[in-house]
Coordinates of C-alpha atoms in Angstrom, one line a residue:
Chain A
X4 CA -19.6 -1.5 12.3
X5 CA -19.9 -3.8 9.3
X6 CA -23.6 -4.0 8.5
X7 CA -23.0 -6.7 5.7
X8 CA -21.6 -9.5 4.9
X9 CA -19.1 -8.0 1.8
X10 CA -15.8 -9.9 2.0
X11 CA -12.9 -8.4 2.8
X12 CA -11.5 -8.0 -0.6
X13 CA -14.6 -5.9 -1.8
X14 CA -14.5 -3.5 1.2
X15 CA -10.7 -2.8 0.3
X16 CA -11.7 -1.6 -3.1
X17 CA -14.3 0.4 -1.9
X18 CA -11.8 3.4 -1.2
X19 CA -10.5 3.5 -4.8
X20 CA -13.8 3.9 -6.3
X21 CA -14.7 6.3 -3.6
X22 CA -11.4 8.5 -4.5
X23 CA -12.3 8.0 -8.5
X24 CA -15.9 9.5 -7.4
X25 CA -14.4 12.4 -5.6
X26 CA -12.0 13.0 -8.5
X27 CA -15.5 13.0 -11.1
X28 CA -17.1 15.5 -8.8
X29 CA -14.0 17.6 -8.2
X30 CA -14.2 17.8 -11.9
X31 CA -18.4 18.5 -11.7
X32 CA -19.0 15.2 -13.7
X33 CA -22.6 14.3 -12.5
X34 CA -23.2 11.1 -13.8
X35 CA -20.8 7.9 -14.4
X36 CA -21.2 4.0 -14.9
X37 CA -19.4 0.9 -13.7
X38 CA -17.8 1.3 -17.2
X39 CA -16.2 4.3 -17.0
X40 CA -15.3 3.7 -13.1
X41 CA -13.8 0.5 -14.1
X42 CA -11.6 2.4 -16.7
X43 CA -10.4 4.6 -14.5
X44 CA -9.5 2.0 -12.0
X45 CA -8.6 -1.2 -13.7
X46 CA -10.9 -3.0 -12.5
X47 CA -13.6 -5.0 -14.9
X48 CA -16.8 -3.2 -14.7
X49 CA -18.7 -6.3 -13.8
X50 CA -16.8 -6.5 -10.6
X51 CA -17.5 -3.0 -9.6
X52 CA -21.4 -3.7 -9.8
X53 CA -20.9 -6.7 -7.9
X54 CA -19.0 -5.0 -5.3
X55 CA -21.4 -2.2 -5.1
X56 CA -24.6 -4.7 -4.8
X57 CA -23.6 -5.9 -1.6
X58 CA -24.1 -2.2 -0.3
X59 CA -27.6 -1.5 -1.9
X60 CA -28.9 -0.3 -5.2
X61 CA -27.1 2.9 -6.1
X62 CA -28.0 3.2 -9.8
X63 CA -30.7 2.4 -12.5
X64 CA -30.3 0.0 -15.0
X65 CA -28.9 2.1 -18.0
X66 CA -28.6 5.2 -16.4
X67 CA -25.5 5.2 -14.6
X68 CA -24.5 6.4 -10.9
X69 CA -25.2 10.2 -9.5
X70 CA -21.8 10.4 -8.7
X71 CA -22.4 12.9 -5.6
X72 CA -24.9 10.0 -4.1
X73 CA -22.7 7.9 -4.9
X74 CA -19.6 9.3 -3.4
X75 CA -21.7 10.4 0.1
X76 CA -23.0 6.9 0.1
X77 CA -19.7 5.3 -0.4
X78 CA -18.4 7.4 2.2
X79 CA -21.2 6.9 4.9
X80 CA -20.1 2.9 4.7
X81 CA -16.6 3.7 5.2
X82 CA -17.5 5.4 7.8
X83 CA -15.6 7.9 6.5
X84 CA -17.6 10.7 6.8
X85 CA -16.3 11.7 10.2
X86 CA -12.9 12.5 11.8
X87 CA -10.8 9.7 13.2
X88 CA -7.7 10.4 15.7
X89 CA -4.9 8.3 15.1
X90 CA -1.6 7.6 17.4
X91 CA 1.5 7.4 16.1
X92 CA 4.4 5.4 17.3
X93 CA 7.8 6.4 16.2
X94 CA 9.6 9.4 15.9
X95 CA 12.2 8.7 13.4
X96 CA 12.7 10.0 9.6
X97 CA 9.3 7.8 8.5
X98 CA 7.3 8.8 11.6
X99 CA 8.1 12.7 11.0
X100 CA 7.1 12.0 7.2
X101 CA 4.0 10.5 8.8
X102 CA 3.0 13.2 11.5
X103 CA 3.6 15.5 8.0
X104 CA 1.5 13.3 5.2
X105 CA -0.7 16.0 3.5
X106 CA -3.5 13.5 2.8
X107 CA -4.2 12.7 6.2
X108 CA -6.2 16.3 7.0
X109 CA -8.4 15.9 3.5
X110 CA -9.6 12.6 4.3
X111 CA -10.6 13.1 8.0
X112 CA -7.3 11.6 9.4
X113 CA -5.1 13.3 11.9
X114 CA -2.5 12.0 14.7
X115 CA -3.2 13.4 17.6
X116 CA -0.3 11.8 19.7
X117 CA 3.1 10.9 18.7
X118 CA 5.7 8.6 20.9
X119 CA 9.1 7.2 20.9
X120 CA 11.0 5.3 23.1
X121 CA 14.2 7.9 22.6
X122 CA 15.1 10.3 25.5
X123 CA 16.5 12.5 23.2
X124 CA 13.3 12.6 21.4
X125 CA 10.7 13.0 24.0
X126 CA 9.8 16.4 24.1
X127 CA 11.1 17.8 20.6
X128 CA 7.9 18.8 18.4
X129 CA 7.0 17.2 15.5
X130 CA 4.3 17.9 13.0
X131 CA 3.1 20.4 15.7
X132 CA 3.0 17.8 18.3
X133 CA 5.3 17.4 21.1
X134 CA 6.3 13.8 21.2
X135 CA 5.8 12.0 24.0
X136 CA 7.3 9.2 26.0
X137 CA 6.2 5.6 25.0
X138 CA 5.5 5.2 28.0
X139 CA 2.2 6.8 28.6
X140 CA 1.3 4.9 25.0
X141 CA -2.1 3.2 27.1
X142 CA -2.6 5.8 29.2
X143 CA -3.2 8.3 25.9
X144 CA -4.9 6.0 24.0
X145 CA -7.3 5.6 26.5
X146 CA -7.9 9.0 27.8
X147 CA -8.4 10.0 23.9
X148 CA -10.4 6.9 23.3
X149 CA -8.6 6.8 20.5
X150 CA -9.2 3.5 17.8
X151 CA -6.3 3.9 15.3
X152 CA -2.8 3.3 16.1
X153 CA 0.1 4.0 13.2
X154 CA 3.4 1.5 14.1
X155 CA 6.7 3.4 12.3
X156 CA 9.3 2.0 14.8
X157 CA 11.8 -0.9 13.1
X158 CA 10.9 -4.5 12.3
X159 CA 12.5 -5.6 15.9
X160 CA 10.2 -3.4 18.5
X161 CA 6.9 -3.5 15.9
X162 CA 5.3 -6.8 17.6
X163 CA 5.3 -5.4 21.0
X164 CA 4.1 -1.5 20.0
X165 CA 1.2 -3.1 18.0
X166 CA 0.6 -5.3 21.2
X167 CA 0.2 -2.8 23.9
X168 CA -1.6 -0.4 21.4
X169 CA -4.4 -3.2 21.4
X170 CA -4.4 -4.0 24.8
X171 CA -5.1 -0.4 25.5
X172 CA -8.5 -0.2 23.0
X173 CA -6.6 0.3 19.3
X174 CA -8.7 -1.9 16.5
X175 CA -6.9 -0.8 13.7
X176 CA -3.0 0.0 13.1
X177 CA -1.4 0.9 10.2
X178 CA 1.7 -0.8 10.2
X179 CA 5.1 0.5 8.3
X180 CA 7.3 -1.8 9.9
X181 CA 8.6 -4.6 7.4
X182 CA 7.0 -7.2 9.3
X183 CA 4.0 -9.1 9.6
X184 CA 2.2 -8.3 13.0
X185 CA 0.3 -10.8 14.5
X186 CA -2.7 -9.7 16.5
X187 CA -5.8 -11.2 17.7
X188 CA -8.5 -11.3 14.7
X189 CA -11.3 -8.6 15.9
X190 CA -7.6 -6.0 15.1
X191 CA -8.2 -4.9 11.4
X192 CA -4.3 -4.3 10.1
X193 CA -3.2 -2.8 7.2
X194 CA 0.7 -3.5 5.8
X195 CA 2.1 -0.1 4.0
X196 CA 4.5 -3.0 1.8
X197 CA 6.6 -0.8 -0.8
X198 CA 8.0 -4.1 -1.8
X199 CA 5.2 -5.9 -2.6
X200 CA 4.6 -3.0 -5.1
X201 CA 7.9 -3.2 -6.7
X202 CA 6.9 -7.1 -6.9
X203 CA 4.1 -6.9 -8.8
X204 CA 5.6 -4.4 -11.1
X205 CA 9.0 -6.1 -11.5
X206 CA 6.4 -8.6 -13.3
X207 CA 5.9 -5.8 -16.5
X208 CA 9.2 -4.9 -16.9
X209 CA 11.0 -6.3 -19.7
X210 CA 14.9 -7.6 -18.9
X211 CA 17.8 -6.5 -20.4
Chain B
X30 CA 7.6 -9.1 -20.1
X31 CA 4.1 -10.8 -19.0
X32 CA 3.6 -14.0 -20.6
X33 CA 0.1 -14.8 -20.3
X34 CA -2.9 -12.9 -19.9
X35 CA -3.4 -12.6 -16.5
X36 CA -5.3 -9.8 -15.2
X37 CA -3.6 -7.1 -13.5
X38 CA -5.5 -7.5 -10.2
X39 CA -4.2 -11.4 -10.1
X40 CA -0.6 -10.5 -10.8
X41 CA -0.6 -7.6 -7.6
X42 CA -1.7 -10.7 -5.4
X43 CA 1.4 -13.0 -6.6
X44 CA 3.5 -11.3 -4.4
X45 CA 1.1 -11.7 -1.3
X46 CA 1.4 -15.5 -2.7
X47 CA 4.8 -15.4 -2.7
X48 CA 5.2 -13.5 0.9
X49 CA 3.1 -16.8 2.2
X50 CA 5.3 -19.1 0.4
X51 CA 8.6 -17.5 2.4
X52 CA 7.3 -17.4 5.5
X53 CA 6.3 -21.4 5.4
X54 CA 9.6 -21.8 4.0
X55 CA 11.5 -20.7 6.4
X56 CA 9.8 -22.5 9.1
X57 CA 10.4 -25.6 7.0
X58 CA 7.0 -26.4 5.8
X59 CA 7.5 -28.4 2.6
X60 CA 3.5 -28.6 1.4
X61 CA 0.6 -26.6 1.7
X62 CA -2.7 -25.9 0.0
X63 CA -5.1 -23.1 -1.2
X64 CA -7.3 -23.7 2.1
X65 CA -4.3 -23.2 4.1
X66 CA -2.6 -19.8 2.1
X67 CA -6.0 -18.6 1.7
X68 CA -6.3 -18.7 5.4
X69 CA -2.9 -16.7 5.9
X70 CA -4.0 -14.1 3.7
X71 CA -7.7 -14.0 4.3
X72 CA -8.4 -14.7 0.3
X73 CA -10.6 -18.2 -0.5
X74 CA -8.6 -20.9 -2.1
X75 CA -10.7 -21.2 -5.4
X76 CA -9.1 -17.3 -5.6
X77 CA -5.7 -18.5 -5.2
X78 CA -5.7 -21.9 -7.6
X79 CA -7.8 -19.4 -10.1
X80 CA -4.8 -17.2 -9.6
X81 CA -2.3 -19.5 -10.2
X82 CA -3.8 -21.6 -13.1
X83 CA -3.1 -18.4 -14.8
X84 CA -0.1 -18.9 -14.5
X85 CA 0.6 -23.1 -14.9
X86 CA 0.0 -26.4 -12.9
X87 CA 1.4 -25.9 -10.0
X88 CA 0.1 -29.1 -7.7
X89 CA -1.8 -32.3 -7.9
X90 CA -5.1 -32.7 -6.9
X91 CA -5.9 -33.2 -3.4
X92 CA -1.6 -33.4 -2.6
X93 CA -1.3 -29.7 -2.6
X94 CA 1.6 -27.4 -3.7
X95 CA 4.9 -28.2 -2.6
X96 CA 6.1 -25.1 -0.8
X97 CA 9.5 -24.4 -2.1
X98 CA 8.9 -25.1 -5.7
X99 CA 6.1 -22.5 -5.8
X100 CA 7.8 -20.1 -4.1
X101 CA 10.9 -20.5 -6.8
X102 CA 8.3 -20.8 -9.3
X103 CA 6.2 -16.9 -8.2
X104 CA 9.6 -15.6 -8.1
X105 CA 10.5 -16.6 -11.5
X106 CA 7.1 -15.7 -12.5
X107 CA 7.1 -11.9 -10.8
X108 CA 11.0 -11.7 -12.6
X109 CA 11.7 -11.3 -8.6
X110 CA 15.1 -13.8 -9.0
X111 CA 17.4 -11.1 -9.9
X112 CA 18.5 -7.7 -8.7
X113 CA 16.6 -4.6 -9.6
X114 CA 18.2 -1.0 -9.3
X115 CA 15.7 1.8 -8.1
X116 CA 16.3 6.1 -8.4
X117 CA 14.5 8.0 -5.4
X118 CA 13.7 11.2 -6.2
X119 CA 13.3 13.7 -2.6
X120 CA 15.5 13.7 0.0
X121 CA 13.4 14.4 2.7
X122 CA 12.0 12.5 5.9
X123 CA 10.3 10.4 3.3
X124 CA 13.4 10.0 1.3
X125 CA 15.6 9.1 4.2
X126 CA 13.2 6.5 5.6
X127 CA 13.0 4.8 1.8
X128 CA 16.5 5.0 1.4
X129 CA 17.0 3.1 4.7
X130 CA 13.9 0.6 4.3
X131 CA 15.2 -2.5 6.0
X132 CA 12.4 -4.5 3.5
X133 CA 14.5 -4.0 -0.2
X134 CA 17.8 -5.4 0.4
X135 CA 16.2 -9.0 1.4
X136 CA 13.9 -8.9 -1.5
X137 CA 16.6 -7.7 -4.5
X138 CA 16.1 -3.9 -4.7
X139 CA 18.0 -1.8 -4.1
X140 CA 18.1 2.4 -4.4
X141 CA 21.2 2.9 -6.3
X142 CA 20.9 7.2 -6.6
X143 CA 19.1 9.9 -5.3
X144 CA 18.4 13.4 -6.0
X145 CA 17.1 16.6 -4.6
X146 CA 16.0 20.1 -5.8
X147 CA 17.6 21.5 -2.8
X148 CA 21.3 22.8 -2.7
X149 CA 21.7 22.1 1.0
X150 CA 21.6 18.5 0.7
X151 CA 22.7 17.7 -2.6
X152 CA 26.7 16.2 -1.5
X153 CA 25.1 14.9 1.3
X154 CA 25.4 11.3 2.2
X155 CA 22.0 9.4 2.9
X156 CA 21.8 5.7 3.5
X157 CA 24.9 5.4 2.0
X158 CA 24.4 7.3 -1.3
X159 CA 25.5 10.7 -2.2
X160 CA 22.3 13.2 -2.4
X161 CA 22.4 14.2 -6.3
X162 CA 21.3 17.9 -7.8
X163 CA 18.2 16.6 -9.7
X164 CA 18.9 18.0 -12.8
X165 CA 20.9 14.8 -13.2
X166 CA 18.0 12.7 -13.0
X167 CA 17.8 11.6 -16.8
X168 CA 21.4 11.1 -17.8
X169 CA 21.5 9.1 -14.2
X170 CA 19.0 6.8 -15.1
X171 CA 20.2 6.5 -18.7
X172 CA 23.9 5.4 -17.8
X173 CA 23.2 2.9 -15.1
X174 CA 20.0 2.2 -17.0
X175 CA 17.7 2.0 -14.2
X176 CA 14.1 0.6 -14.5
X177 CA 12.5 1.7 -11.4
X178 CA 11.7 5.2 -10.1
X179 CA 10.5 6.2 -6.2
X180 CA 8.7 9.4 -6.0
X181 CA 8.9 11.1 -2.6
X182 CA 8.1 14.6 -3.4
X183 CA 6.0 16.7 -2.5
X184 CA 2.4 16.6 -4.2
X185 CA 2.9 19.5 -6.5
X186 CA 6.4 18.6 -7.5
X187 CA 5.3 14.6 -8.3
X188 CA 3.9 14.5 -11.6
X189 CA 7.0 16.9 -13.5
X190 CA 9.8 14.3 -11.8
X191 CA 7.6 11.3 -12.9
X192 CA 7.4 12.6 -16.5
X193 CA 11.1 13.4 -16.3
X194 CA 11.6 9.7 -14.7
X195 CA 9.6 8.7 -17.8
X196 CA 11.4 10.0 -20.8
X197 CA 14.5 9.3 -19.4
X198 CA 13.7 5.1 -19.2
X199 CA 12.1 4.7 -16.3
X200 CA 9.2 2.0 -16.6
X201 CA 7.6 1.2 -13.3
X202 CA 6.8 3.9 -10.3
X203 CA 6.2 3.9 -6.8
X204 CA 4.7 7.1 -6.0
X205 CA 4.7 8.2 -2.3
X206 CA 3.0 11.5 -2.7
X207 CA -0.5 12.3 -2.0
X208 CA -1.5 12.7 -5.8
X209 CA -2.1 10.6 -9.0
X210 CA -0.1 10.6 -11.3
X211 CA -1.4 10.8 -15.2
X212 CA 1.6 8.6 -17.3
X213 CA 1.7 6.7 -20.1
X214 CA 0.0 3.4 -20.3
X215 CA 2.8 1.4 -20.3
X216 CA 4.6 2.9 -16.8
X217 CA 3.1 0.7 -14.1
X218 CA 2.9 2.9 -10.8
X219 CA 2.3 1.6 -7.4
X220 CA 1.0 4.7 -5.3
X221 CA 1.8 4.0 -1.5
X222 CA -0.9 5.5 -0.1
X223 CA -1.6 5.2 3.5
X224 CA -5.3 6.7 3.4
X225 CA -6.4 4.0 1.5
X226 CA -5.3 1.4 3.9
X227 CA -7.1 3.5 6.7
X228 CA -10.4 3.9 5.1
X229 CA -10.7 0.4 4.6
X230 CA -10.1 -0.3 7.9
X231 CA -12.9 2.7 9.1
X232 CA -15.4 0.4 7.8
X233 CA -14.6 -2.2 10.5
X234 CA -14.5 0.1 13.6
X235 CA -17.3 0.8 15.8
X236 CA -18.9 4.2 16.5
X237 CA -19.4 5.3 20.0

């Protein structure tokens, strides 16, 4: 659980400078600095030191940041350095893209149970898992004591998914569907929003 | 083409702005304030009027912003008040579930080709578009003179079709695949990475 007070903002940047540390040690770069971390990022260097400071002291003054200690320290906040089980509601083209994501695995991710509301679904196997009935969505969420619910069903049936997945002990859903969910505040969410992407692209591109 | 100097992190949360702005819109609220976005979007208001005096004046002290006007104003702003044409290269689950993403059409984008590597699907229909051999990838993008580029390849296919995407005109990327890609500075890319989202929300959860 959140042992600080960091806003919200700085723990969502926390992830990017944790995959920029596991890229540097991937690479066996030892040592790095807010500098070249912000370089790699795009984010000013005095804002990753401030970010960082609400964690603890991970470097010295002129001598940069171990990036190994780094990295296992960034990833002990996260909590990240553990495996989470994840459910997964809907087993259309984006849910089977889902059940497949190769990142998932490497990062301690994996979807443990998969559900659609489809007869013609229910039963079919996909990403090694057989789907299952949206029915027994609570009942598997808490037998698996599971804490991470994925919404990939369309804009129309996302409200009411994300609603029984909280009511049966999910606190944080990744949602796909282009809607915003609304959900009591102690449920962390987390929009996967190609078009506000595009939006803040469309901004750099020069018309015709 | 960017006007001012804004930093990049202030122009990706114009469209979270501009998201705000719609939904007050459409329920008819004509003004609102920082204190009041900033508490739809859990970012503090001397943020947001930072943000936006980047940008111009956009209310009057202590009346607030009038809620269509800024909303007309972002979109001008984000070059979000016309139509922009998109390529998708990968016609898998991934590619199927872009191509049908209920969330471009209402915002002005629109996937206009896509291609595949594989012979099976290439003359097939999906989401309306005929699946293309990738090979026509460039001369595609150069006659209908396309701007924006969706990756949903595979991981060790990504960074060949981006460069490809590249050369041929493309400007600004949304990369579904699990990898970063290394462009030139002036390509924006947007990865759509869901592992992010999830590790920022791990920070929030309680052990047991």
């Amino acid at each position: 659980m959140a042992s600080t007070d960091a806003p919200e903002i700085v723990v969502r940047r926390l992830p990017l400078y944790l995959r920029a540390l596991t890229r540097l040690a991937e690479a066996n770069h030892l040592i790095t600095s807010s500098q070249e971390l912000g370089a790699m990022l795009g984010i000013s260097s005095a804002q990753i030191r401030k970010d960082l400071s609400y964690f603890g002291e991970f470097g010295k003054q002129g001598m940069g940041y171990e990036v190994p200690y780094l990295r296992d320290q960034l990833r002990r906040i996260l909590q990240v350095d553990r495996h989470w089980e994840m459910v997964l509601v809907g087993a259309g083209d984006l849910g089977h893209a889902i059940a497949n994501h190769a990142g998932f695995d490497r990062w301690g991710y994996q979807v443990v149970a998969v559900f659609d509301n489809d007869p013609h679904k229910v039963g079919q196997v996909m990403g090694g898992l057989t789907i299952r009935d949206v029915a027994e969505l609570e009942e598997t969420i808490r037998s698996l004591r599971v804490r991470i619910g994925i919404v990939a069903v369309p804009a129309a049936g996302a409200q009411a998914v994300a609603e029984r997945m909280v009511l049966a002990g999910i606190r944080a859903i990744l949602n796909y569907a282009p809607i915003s969910l609304n959900l009591p505040p102690e449920v962390r969410v987390h929009a996967i929003d190609p078009v506000v992407g595009l939006q803040s692209m469309s901004y750099y591109l020069d018309l015709e």
